[in-house]
GROMACS .gro file of C-alpha atoms in nm:
model
  408
    1MET     CA    1  -1.910   1.798  -1.481
    2ASP     CA    2  -1.855   2.104  -1.267
    3VAL     CA    3  -1.473   2.104  -1.143
    4ASN     CA    4  -1.609   2.266  -0.827
    5GLN     CA    5  -1.752   1.924  -0.718
    6ILE     CA    6  -1.452   1.734  -0.673
    7ASP     CA    7  -1.336   1.715  -0.331
    8LEU     CA    8  -1.040   1.474  -0.289
    9LEU     CA    9  -0.948   1.599   0.063
   10SER     CA   10  -1.290   1.443   0.175
   11PRO     CA   11  -1.254   1.054   0.305
   12ASP     CA   12  -1.642   1.074   0.254
   13SER     CA   13  -1.588   1.118  -0.109
   14PHE     CA   14  -1.441   0.757  -0.121
   15VAL     CA   15  -1.667   0.566   0.099
   16GLN     CA   16  -1.878   0.447  -0.181
   17GLY     CA   17  -1.601   0.369  -0.407
   18VAL     CA   18  -1.328   0.569  -0.594
   19PRO     CA   19  -1.457   0.857  -0.776
   20HIS     CA   20  -1.340   0.755  -1.087
   21GLU     CA   21  -1.553   0.986  -1.287
   22TRP     CA   22  -1.363   1.271  -1.119
   23PHE     CA   23  -1.023   1.126  -1.239
   24THR     CA   24  -1.146   1.051  -1.578
   25TYR     CA   25  -1.252   1.423  -1.600
   26LEU     CA   26  -0.935   1.558  -1.473
   27ARG     CA   27  -0.727   1.347  -1.710
   28ARG     CA   28  -0.908   1.455  -1.996
   29ASN     CA   29  -0.970   1.833  -1.906
   30ALA     CA   30  -0.731   1.941  -1.637
   31PRO     CA   31  -0.429   1.672  -1.598
   32VAL     CA   32  -0.254   1.918  -1.373
   33TYR     CA   33  -0.520   2.077  -1.153
   34LYS     CA   34  -0.493   2.317  -0.863
   35HIS     CA   35  -0.701   2.193  -0.626
   36PRO     CA   36  -0.864   2.441  -0.358
   37GLU     CA   37  -0.784   2.416   0.037
   38PRO     CA   38  -1.004   2.523   0.292
   39SER     CA   39  -0.712   2.668   0.490
   40GLY     CA   40  -0.427   2.656   0.291
   41PRO     CA   41  -0.291   2.740  -0.087
   42GLY     CA   42  -0.411   2.462  -0.235
   43PHE     CA   43  -0.218   2.158  -0.410
   44TRP     CA   44  -0.165   2.031  -0.775
   45VAL     CA   45  -0.325   1.729  -0.832
   46ILE     CA   46  -0.131   1.510  -1.104
   47THR     CA   47  -0.391   1.253  -1.272
   48ARG     CA   48  -0.214   1.101  -1.623
   49TYR     CA   49   0.016   0.817  -1.636
   50ASP     CA   50   0.327   0.989  -1.799
   51ASP     CA   51   0.264   1.276  -1.574
   52VAL     CA   52   0.267   1.093  -1.261
   53VAL     CA   53   0.596   0.882  -1.369
   54GLN     CA   54   0.762   1.193  -1.454
   55VAL     CA   55   0.707   1.365  -1.092
   56GLY     CA   56   0.782   1.005  -0.917
   57ARG     CA   57   1.130   0.985  -1.104
   58ASP     CA   58   1.263   1.356  -1.025
   59SER     CA   59   1.354   1.380  -0.679
   60GLN     CA   60   1.548   1.709  -0.736
   61SER     CA   61   1.234   1.892  -0.847
   62PHE     CA   62   0.949   1.721  -0.641
   63SER     CA   63   1.069   1.640  -0.291
   64SER     CA   64   0.958   1.389  -0.062
   65GLU     CA   65   1.157   1.562   0.237
   66GLN     CA   66   0.914   1.548   0.558
   67GLU     CA   67   1.071   1.888   0.652
   68ARG     CA   68   0.900   2.059   0.361
   69GLY     CA   69   0.564   1.947   0.505
   70GLY     CA   70   0.500   1.581   0.471
   71VAL     CA   71   0.488   1.328   0.184
   72VAL     CA   72   0.197   1.130   0.292
   73GLN     CA   73  -0.104   1.378   0.381
   74LEU     CA   74  -0.213   1.667   0.182
   75ARG     CA   75  -0.254   1.876   0.470
   76ASP     CA   76   0.059   2.006   0.633
   77MET     CA   77   0.153   1.809   0.925
   78GLU     CA   78   0.284   1.963   1.252
   79MET     CA   79   0.651   1.912   1.314
   80ASP     CA   80   0.697   1.843   1.688
   81ASP     CA   81   0.960   1.639   1.858
   82PHE     CA   82   0.834   1.327   1.778
   83ASN     CA   83   0.817   1.346   1.401
   84ARG     CA   84   1.174   1.533   1.422
   85GLY     CA   85   1.321   1.212   1.579
   86GLY     CA   86   1.403   1.068   1.263
   87ARG     CA   87   1.299   0.980   0.908
   88MET     CA   88   1.132   0.725   0.723
   89MET     CA   89   1.245   0.609   0.365
   90LEU     CA   90   0.911   0.756   0.246
   91THR     CA   91   1.059   1.105   0.361
   92MET     CA   92   1.391   1.121   0.226
   93ASP     CA   93   1.531   1.246  -0.106
   94PRO     CA   94   1.835   1.131  -0.226
   95PRO     CA   95   2.134   1.068  -0.129
   96ASP     CA   96   2.020   1.020   0.205
   97HIS     CA   97   1.733   0.802   0.068
   98THR     CA   98   1.995   0.599  -0.153
   99ARG     CA   99   2.193   0.545   0.182
  100TYR     CA  100   1.929   0.408   0.365
  101ARG     CA  101   1.779   0.209   0.095
  102SER     CA  102   2.110   0.067   0.023
  103LEU     CA  103   2.095  -0.097   0.384
  104VAL     CA  104   1.776  -0.195   0.426
  105ASN     CA  105   1.783  -0.388   0.068
  106LYS     CA  106   1.985  -0.627   0.225
  107GLY     CA  107   1.686  -0.770   0.372
  108PHE     CA  108   1.499  -0.794   0.048
  109THR     CA  109   1.728  -0.961  -0.194
  110PRO     CA  110   1.589  -1.244  -0.411
  111ARG     CA  111   1.736  -1.482  -0.182
  112MET     CA  112   1.556  -1.368   0.131
  113ILE     CA  113   1.221  -1.344  -0.073
  114ASN     CA  114   1.280  -1.700  -0.229
  115ALA     CA  115   1.335  -1.840   0.118
  116LEU     CA  116   1.011  -1.727   0.227
  117SER     CA  117   0.816  -1.861  -0.056
  118PRO     CA  118   0.767  -2.228   0.099
  119HIS     CA  119   0.668  -2.102   0.447
  120VAL     CA  120   0.412  -1.845   0.276
  121ARG     CA  121   0.249  -2.122   0.096
  122GLU     CA  122   0.217  -2.316   0.434
  123ILE     CA  123   0.084  -2.028   0.576
  124THR     CA  124  -0.157  -1.962   0.283
  125SER     CA  125  -0.268  -2.304   0.288
  126GLY     CA  126  -0.373  -2.327   0.658
  127ILE     CA  127  -0.545  -1.993   0.645
  128ILE     CA  128  -0.772  -2.096   0.341
  129GLN     CA  129  -0.857  -2.438   0.505
  130ARG     CA  130  -0.936  -2.246   0.836
  131ALA     CA  131  -1.174  -1.994   0.647
  132ILE     CA  132  -1.337  -2.274   0.453
  133ALA     CA  133  -1.420  -2.436   0.765
  134LYS     CA  134  -1.598  -2.156   0.897
  135GLY     CA  135  -1.885  -2.310   0.651
  136ASP     CA  136  -2.170  -2.021   0.532
  137GLN     CA  137  -1.963  -1.734   0.574
  138CYS     CA  138  -1.622  -1.582   0.658
  139ASP     CA  139  -1.479  -1.228   0.650
  140PHE     CA  140  -1.232  -1.256   0.377
  141VAL     CA  141  -1.046  -0.920   0.516
  142VAL     CA  142  -1.008  -1.048   0.870
  143ASP     CA  143  -1.007  -1.445   0.845
  144VAL     CA  144  -0.782  -1.416   0.526
  145ALA     CA  145  -0.606  -1.127   0.379
  146ALA     CA  146  -0.517  -0.973   0.724
  147GLU     CA  147  -0.404  -1.309   0.856
  148LEU     CA  148  -0.163  -1.374   0.565
  149THR     CA  149  -0.014  -1.032   0.557
  150LEU     CA  150   0.036  -1.043   0.940
  151GLN     CA  151   0.191  -1.380   0.949
  152VAL     CA  152   0.383  -1.331   0.661
  153ILE     CA  153   0.535  -0.983   0.817
  154ALA     CA  154   0.591  -1.180   1.154
  155GLU     CA  155   0.769  -1.462   0.973
  156LEU     CA  156   0.999  -1.194   0.795
  157LEU     CA  157   1.081  -0.959   1.102
  158GLY     CA  158   1.091  -1.240   1.354
  159VAL     CA  159   0.760  -1.129   1.549
  160PRO     CA  160   0.612  -1.426   1.729
  161GLN     CA  161   0.305  -1.508   1.581
  162GLU     CA  162   0.116  -1.457   1.911
  163ASP     CA  163   0.206  -1.084   1.877
  164ARG     CA  164   0.098  -1.033   1.522
  165HIS     CA  165  -0.269  -0.873   1.601
  166LYS     CA  166  -0.093  -0.595   1.821
  167VAL     CA  167   0.090  -0.510   1.474
  168PHE     CA  168  -0.295  -0.547   1.312
  169GLN     CA  169  -0.401  -0.299   1.600
  170TRP     CA  170  -0.133  -0.060   1.555
  171SER     CA  171  -0.169  -0.026   1.214
  172ASN     CA  172  -0.541   0.019   1.184
  173ARG     CA  173  -0.509   0.303   1.468
  174MET     CA  174  -0.254   0.470   1.253
  175ILE     CA  175  -0.367   0.438   0.894
  176GLY     CA  176  -0.744   0.401   0.965
  177SER     CA  177  -0.820   0.689   1.226
  178GLU     CA  178  -1.028   0.885   0.998
  179ASP     CA  179  -1.263   0.567   0.980
  180PRO     CA  180  -1.541   0.561   1.215
  181GLU     CA  181  -1.472   0.176   1.324
  182TYR     CA  182  -1.134   0.265   1.408
  183ALA     CA  183  -1.156   0.680   1.501
  184ILE     CA  184  -0.962   0.767   1.771
  185SER     CA  185  -0.784   1.082   1.876
  186ASP     CA  186  -0.453   1.226   1.762
  187ASP     CA  187  -0.292   1.160   2.104
  188LEU     CA  188  -0.391   0.789   2.053
  189VAL     CA  189  -0.286   0.753   1.704
  190ARG     CA  190   0.049   0.909   1.861
  191GLN     CA  191   0.056   0.631   2.134
  192ALA     CA  192   0.026   0.373   1.869
  193GLN     CA  193   0.316   0.511   1.707
  194ILE     CA  194   0.503   0.504   2.031
  195GLU     CA  195   0.383   0.151   2.146
  196MET     CA  196   0.530   0.026   1.809
  197PHE     CA  197   0.832   0.206   1.881
  198MET     CA  198   0.885   0.025   2.204
  199TYR     CA  199   0.805  -0.307   2.066
  200ALA     CA  200   1.056  -0.255   1.775
  201ASN     CA  201   1.337  -0.178   2.040
  202ALA     CA  202   1.253  -0.491   2.259
  203LEU     CA  203   1.276  -0.719   1.949
  204ALA     CA  204   1.609  -0.551   1.818
  205ALA     CA  205   1.776  -0.603   2.173
  206LYS     CA  206   1.662  -0.951   2.191
  207ARG     CA  207   1.819  -1.025   1.828
  208ARG     CA  208   2.125  -0.858   1.926
  209GLU     CA  209   2.150  -1.112   2.205
  210GLU     CA  210   2.020  -1.415   2.018
  211PRO     CA  211   2.077  -1.311   1.626
  212ARG     CA  212   1.840  -1.535   1.377
  213ASP     CA  213   1.799  -1.570   1.023
  214ASP     CA  214   1.541  -1.325   0.985
  215LEU     CA  215   1.517  -0.959   0.872
  216VAL     CA  216   1.574  -0.777   1.200
  217THR     CA  217   1.909  -0.965   1.213
  218THR     CA  218   2.007  -0.901   0.858
  219LEU     CA  219   1.921  -0.531   0.891
  220PHE     CA  220   2.127  -0.501   1.205
  221ASN     CA  221   2.450  -0.673   1.027
  222ALA     CA  222   2.394  -0.475   0.707
  223GLU     CA  223   2.695  -0.251   0.654
  224ILE     CA  224   2.807  -0.038   0.348
  225ASN     CA  225   3.124   0.149   0.397
  226GLY     CA  226   3.109   0.163   0.756
  227ASP     CA  227   2.754   0.287   0.755
  228ARG     CA  228   2.494   0.103   0.959
  229LEU     CA  229   2.119   0.163   1.048
  230SER     CA  230   2.083   0.379   1.374
  231GLU     CA  231   1.838   0.256   1.657
  232MET     CA  232   1.598   0.532   1.523
  233ASP     CA  233   1.637   0.415   1.158
  234PHE     CA  234   1.542   0.061   1.259
  235ASN     CA  235   1.256   0.184   1.459
  236LEU     CA  236   1.107   0.368   1.159
  237PHE     CA  237   1.178   0.087   0.923
  238PHE     CA  238   0.984  -0.159   1.123
  239LEU     CA  239   0.703   0.093   1.145
  240LEU     CA  240   0.694   0.136   0.798
  241LEU     CA  241   0.705  -0.218   0.680
  242ALA     CA  242   0.471  -0.325   0.968
  243VAL     CA  243   0.207  -0.066   0.841
  244ALA     CA  244   0.298  -0.055   0.448
  245GLY     CA  245   0.351  -0.423   0.439
  246ASN     CA  246   0.014  -0.515   0.627
  247GLU     CA  247  -0.228  -0.253   0.494
  248THR     CA  248  -0.107  -0.220   0.100
  249THR     CA  249  -0.095  -0.622   0.038
  250ARG     CA  250  -0.411  -0.683   0.277
  251ASN     CA  251  -0.613  -0.447   0.078
  252ALA     CA  252  -0.464  -0.574  -0.299
  253LEU     CA  253  -0.575  -0.917  -0.183
  254SER     CA  254  -0.958  -0.830  -0.076
  255HIS     CA  255  -0.980  -0.618  -0.379
  256GLY     CA  256  -0.861  -0.881  -0.577
  257VAL     CA  257  -1.111  -1.134  -0.451
  258LEU     CA  258  -1.388  -0.901  -0.451
  259THR     CA  259  -1.333  -0.834  -0.836
  260LEU     CA  260  -1.286  -1.191  -0.918
  261ILE     CA  261  -1.622  -1.248  -0.736
  262GLN     CA  262  -1.781  -0.993  -0.964
  263HIS     CA  263  -1.618  -1.147  -1.266
  264PRO     CA  264  -1.693  -1.497  -1.210
  265GLU     CA  265  -1.586  -1.583  -1.594
  266GLN     CA  266  -1.229  -1.433  -1.504
  267TYR     CA  267  -1.212  -1.646  -1.180
  268ARG     CA  268  -1.304  -1.951  -1.362
  269MET     CA  269  -1.044  -1.885  -1.615
  270LEU     CA  270  -0.790  -1.912  -1.316
  271VAL     CA  271  -0.941  -2.216  -1.195
  272ASP     CA  272  -0.940  -2.392  -1.551
  273ASP     CA  273  -0.563  -2.226  -1.604
  274PRO     CA  274  -0.349  -2.162  -1.277
  275SER     CA  275  -0.088  -2.068  -1.491
  276LEU     CA  276  -0.298  -1.720  -1.547
  277VAL     CA  277  -0.211  -1.640  -1.189
  278PRO     CA  278   0.107  -1.392  -1.229
  279SER     CA  279  -0.106  -1.186  -1.514
  280ALA     CA  280  -0.377  -1.198  -1.269
  281THR     CA  281  -0.164  -1.040  -0.993
  282GLU     CA  282  -0.060  -0.772  -1.209
  283GLU     CA  283  -0.428  -0.669  -1.302
  284ILE     CA  284  -0.530  -0.709  -0.948
  285LEU     CA  285  -0.248  -0.468  -0.851
  286ARG     CA  286  -0.352  -0.201  -1.144
  287TRP     CA  287  -0.735  -0.234  -1.071
  288ALA     CA  288  -0.674  -0.174  -0.661
  289SER     CA  289  -0.384   0.054  -0.642
  290PRO     CA  290  -0.384   0.033  -0.274
  291VAL     CA  291  -0.198   0.371  -0.202
  292MET     CA  292  -0.410   0.590  -0.417
  293TYR     CA  293  -0.159   0.903  -0.401
  294PHE     CA  294   0.131   1.050  -0.266
  295ARG     CA  295   0.232   1.382  -0.211
  296ARG     CA  296   0.542   1.592  -0.326
  297ASN     CA  297   0.701   1.922  -0.245
  298VAL     CA  298   0.813   2.155  -0.559
  299THR     CA  299   1.171   2.242  -0.467
  300ARG     CA  300   1.241   2.465  -0.781
  301ASP     CA  301   1.013   2.583  -1.060
  302ALA     CA  302   0.929   2.324  -1.285
  303GLU     CA  303   0.692   2.218  -1.572
  304VAL     CA  304   0.427   1.949  -1.562
  305HIS     CA  305   0.209   1.890  -1.870
  306GLY     CA  306   0.286   2.230  -1.989
  307GLN     CA  307   0.180   2.384  -1.672
  308LEU     CA  308   0.437   2.567  -1.453
  309LEU     CA  309   0.477   2.479  -1.079
  310LYS     CA  310   0.653   2.710  -0.847
  311ALA     CA  311   0.909   2.646  -0.596
  312GLY     CA  312   0.695   2.578  -0.265
  313ASP     CA  313   0.402   2.439  -0.423
  314LYS     CA  314   0.294   2.112  -0.310
  315LEU     CA  315   0.118   1.840  -0.570
  316SER     CA  316  -0.019   1.488  -0.522
  317ILE     CA  317   0.046   1.222  -0.783
  318TRP     CA  318  -0.232   0.987  -0.821
  319TYR     CA  319  -0.164   0.613  -0.895
  320ILE     CA  320  -0.510   0.534  -0.876
  321SER     CA  321  -0.595   0.752  -1.165
  322ALA     CA  322  -0.279   0.702  -1.354
  323ASN     CA  323  -0.352   0.310  -1.347
  324ARG     CA  324  -0.693   0.381  -1.527
  325ASP     CA  325  -0.542   0.643  -1.802
  326GLU     CA  326  -0.716   0.578  -2.137
  327GLU     CA  327  -0.387   0.666  -2.342
  328VAL     CA  328  -0.174   0.358  -2.175
  329PHE     CA  329  -0.427   0.114  -2.095
  330ASP     CA  330  -0.667  -0.045  -2.358
  331ASP     CA  331  -1.020  -0.028  -2.211
  332PRO     CA  332  -0.877   0.061  -1.850
  333PHE     CA  333  -1.244  -0.004  -1.687
  334ARG     CA  334  -1.245  -0.370  -1.807
  335PHE     CA  335  -1.089  -0.604  -1.529
  336ASP     CA  336  -0.885  -0.831  -1.771
  337ILE     CA  337  -0.651  -1.110  -1.607
  338THR     CA  338  -0.489  -1.184  -1.958
  339ARG     CA  339  -0.389  -0.753  -1.991
  340SER     CA  340  -0.085  -0.754  -2.184
  341PRO     CA  341   0.113  -0.547  -2.149
  342ASN     CA  342   0.034  -0.429  -1.820
  343ASP     CA  343   0.258  -0.159  -1.692
  344HIS     CA  344   0.096  -0.059  -1.398
  345ILE     CA  345   0.235   0.162  -1.147
  346ALA     CA  346   0.081   0.034  -0.818
  347PHE     CA  347   0.448   0.027  -0.688
  348GLY     CA  348   0.527   0.359  -0.763
  349GLY     CA  349   0.610   0.373  -1.118
  350GLY     CA  350   0.992   0.356  -1.070
  351GLY     CA  351   1.247   0.623  -0.919
  352ALA     CA  352   1.363   0.626  -0.588
  353HIS     CA  353   1.055   0.544  -0.417
  354PHE     CA  354   0.979   0.245  -0.604
  355CYS     CA  355   0.793  -0.016  -0.358
  356LEU     CA  356   1.104  -0.216  -0.150
  357GLY     CA  357   0.807  -0.447  -0.092
  358ALA     CA  358   0.709  -0.537  -0.464
  359SER     CA  359   0.842  -0.894  -0.461
  360LEU     CA  360   0.705  -0.997  -0.143
  361ALA     CA  361   0.366  -0.852  -0.228
  362ARG     CA  362   0.342  -1.027  -0.561
  363LEU     CA  363   0.470  -1.362  -0.389
  364GLU     CA  364   0.166  -1.333  -0.140
  365ILE     CA  365  -0.097  -1.241  -0.397
  366ASN     CA  366   0.021  -1.526  -0.639
  367THR     CA  367   0.042  -1.790  -0.369
  368LEU     CA  368  -0.298  -1.703  -0.233
  369LEU     CA  369  -0.456  -1.710  -0.596
  370GLU     CA  370  -0.315  -2.041  -0.634
  371GLU     CA  371  -0.394  -2.201  -0.310
  372LEU     CA  372  -0.749  -2.051  -0.327
  373VAL     CA  373  -0.863  -2.145  -0.712
  374ARG     CA  374  -0.714  -2.535  -0.607
  375ARG     CA  375  -0.972  -2.529  -0.333
  376VAL     CA  376  -1.238  -2.294  -0.395
  377PRO     CA  377  -1.440  -2.333  -0.765
  378ALA     CA  378  -1.665  -2.048  -0.700
  379PRO     CA  379  -1.640  -1.799  -0.421
  380ARG     CA  380  -1.941  -1.575  -0.360
  381LEU     CA  381  -2.054  -1.287  -0.162
  382THR     CA  382  -2.279  -1.318   0.146
  383GLY     CA  383  -2.310  -0.976   0.262
  384ASP     CA  384  -2.231  -0.622   0.210
  385VAL     CA  385  -1.904  -0.505   0.133
  386LYS     CA  386  -1.774  -0.230   0.371
  387ARG     CA  387  -1.490   0.004   0.241
  388LEU     CA  388  -1.234   0.208   0.458
  389ARG     CA  389  -1.301   0.592   0.495
  390SER     CA  390  -0.993   0.717   0.365
  391ASN     CA  391  -0.880   0.920   0.060
  392PHE     CA  392  -0.513   0.776   0.090
  393ILE     CA  393  -0.574   0.410   0.142
  394ASN     CA  394  -0.798   0.225  -0.135
  395GLY     CA  395  -0.931  -0.011   0.159
  396ILE     CA  396  -1.174  -0.277   0.227
  397LYS     CA  397  -1.284  -0.340   0.605
  398HIS     CA  398  -1.519  -0.643   0.550
  399LEU     CA  399  -1.588  -0.888   0.293
  400PRO     CA  400  -1.827  -1.151   0.376
  401VAL     CA  401  -1.789  -1.455   0.157
  402LYS     CA  402  -1.838  -1.806   0.163
  403LEU     CA  403  -1.559  -2.021   0.050
  404ALA     CA  404  -1.716  -2.356  -0.061
  405PRO     CA  405  -1.455  -2.646  -0.135
  406ALA     CA  406  -1.458  -2.826  -0.466
  407THR     CA  407  -1.622  -3.138  -0.300
  408ALA     CA  408  -1.936  -2.904  -0.177
   0.00000   0.00000   0.00000
């Protein structure tokens, strides 16, 4: 392979599927690769499991600070007044990140997540029954995966169910704006952010007057050593949770069901033995790796896999590649719901930025699989799968399937 063929900046490179052959080549031949950039200095591409974990856990050498150019996009972002108004957890390093996370952790305790479990099952059951009732075809992404994640986020945040599709639309406009189906101008992307901020403000004001047993009220009451979330902190966290909690789990669910349909013997194993669901969930997370990479910014000279990186360099850590690393996973391109051990890093591989919503995502995936295999013995594809045009989110837009019940 000619390394010059590799173009990780182009979303078009991912439309037909993740270019795993590129990542396999880089892991073997250039595990710390300097990727060219048309109008910039280029960026380092980190593809091996151990190296991705090393970078992710060293926030002193590899920063997430937004002021250094951004943590999500590979291209540097313009720091206008709107972006300077506040920061998300994604764009913080310790100790700021530690303080912020300590506050929002109050809404993600085992008690909070466990309390959601019965209602998540009730939501899931109703969604699957309605999808089955559609008969010959449903769009699993729209009718099942998106509905489940939106309703759970709505329940968690105390958002009225009738407003859930506003969150869906804002999320698509912000994350999927490079895709032709959702393509809008930068101004409209910004408008979606503003609309979500305004909605968060209104919801917060209502909870101050009428406290409830929900995440919004919990966050407002969270206090550590006299420290509380500011209004902007809350707005940004609402945006982060509404987008990240929607997009990532939605795509993990969609990839999981698609892959199980493509491997009917694995689905049959789940039907015959539902106790395999937790193991299947972990394999789905490894296989899908919904967030394919994150960016970091080098703050001081540091070495990764024998390569010296200089202060001021930017780099990308590719979870989608690390989760196929042959040195860590036996036969990594085999989908195996019994895989053990399965130390995937779909949630970030530890460190300060380990995914806050990991337990919630696992709850949703486990519940969906349990309810699905109980009702549907053999789902099947009924049309073409359409992927999201993105080099950041490993997304599926449309997944036409038939969910025939066991009695059919």
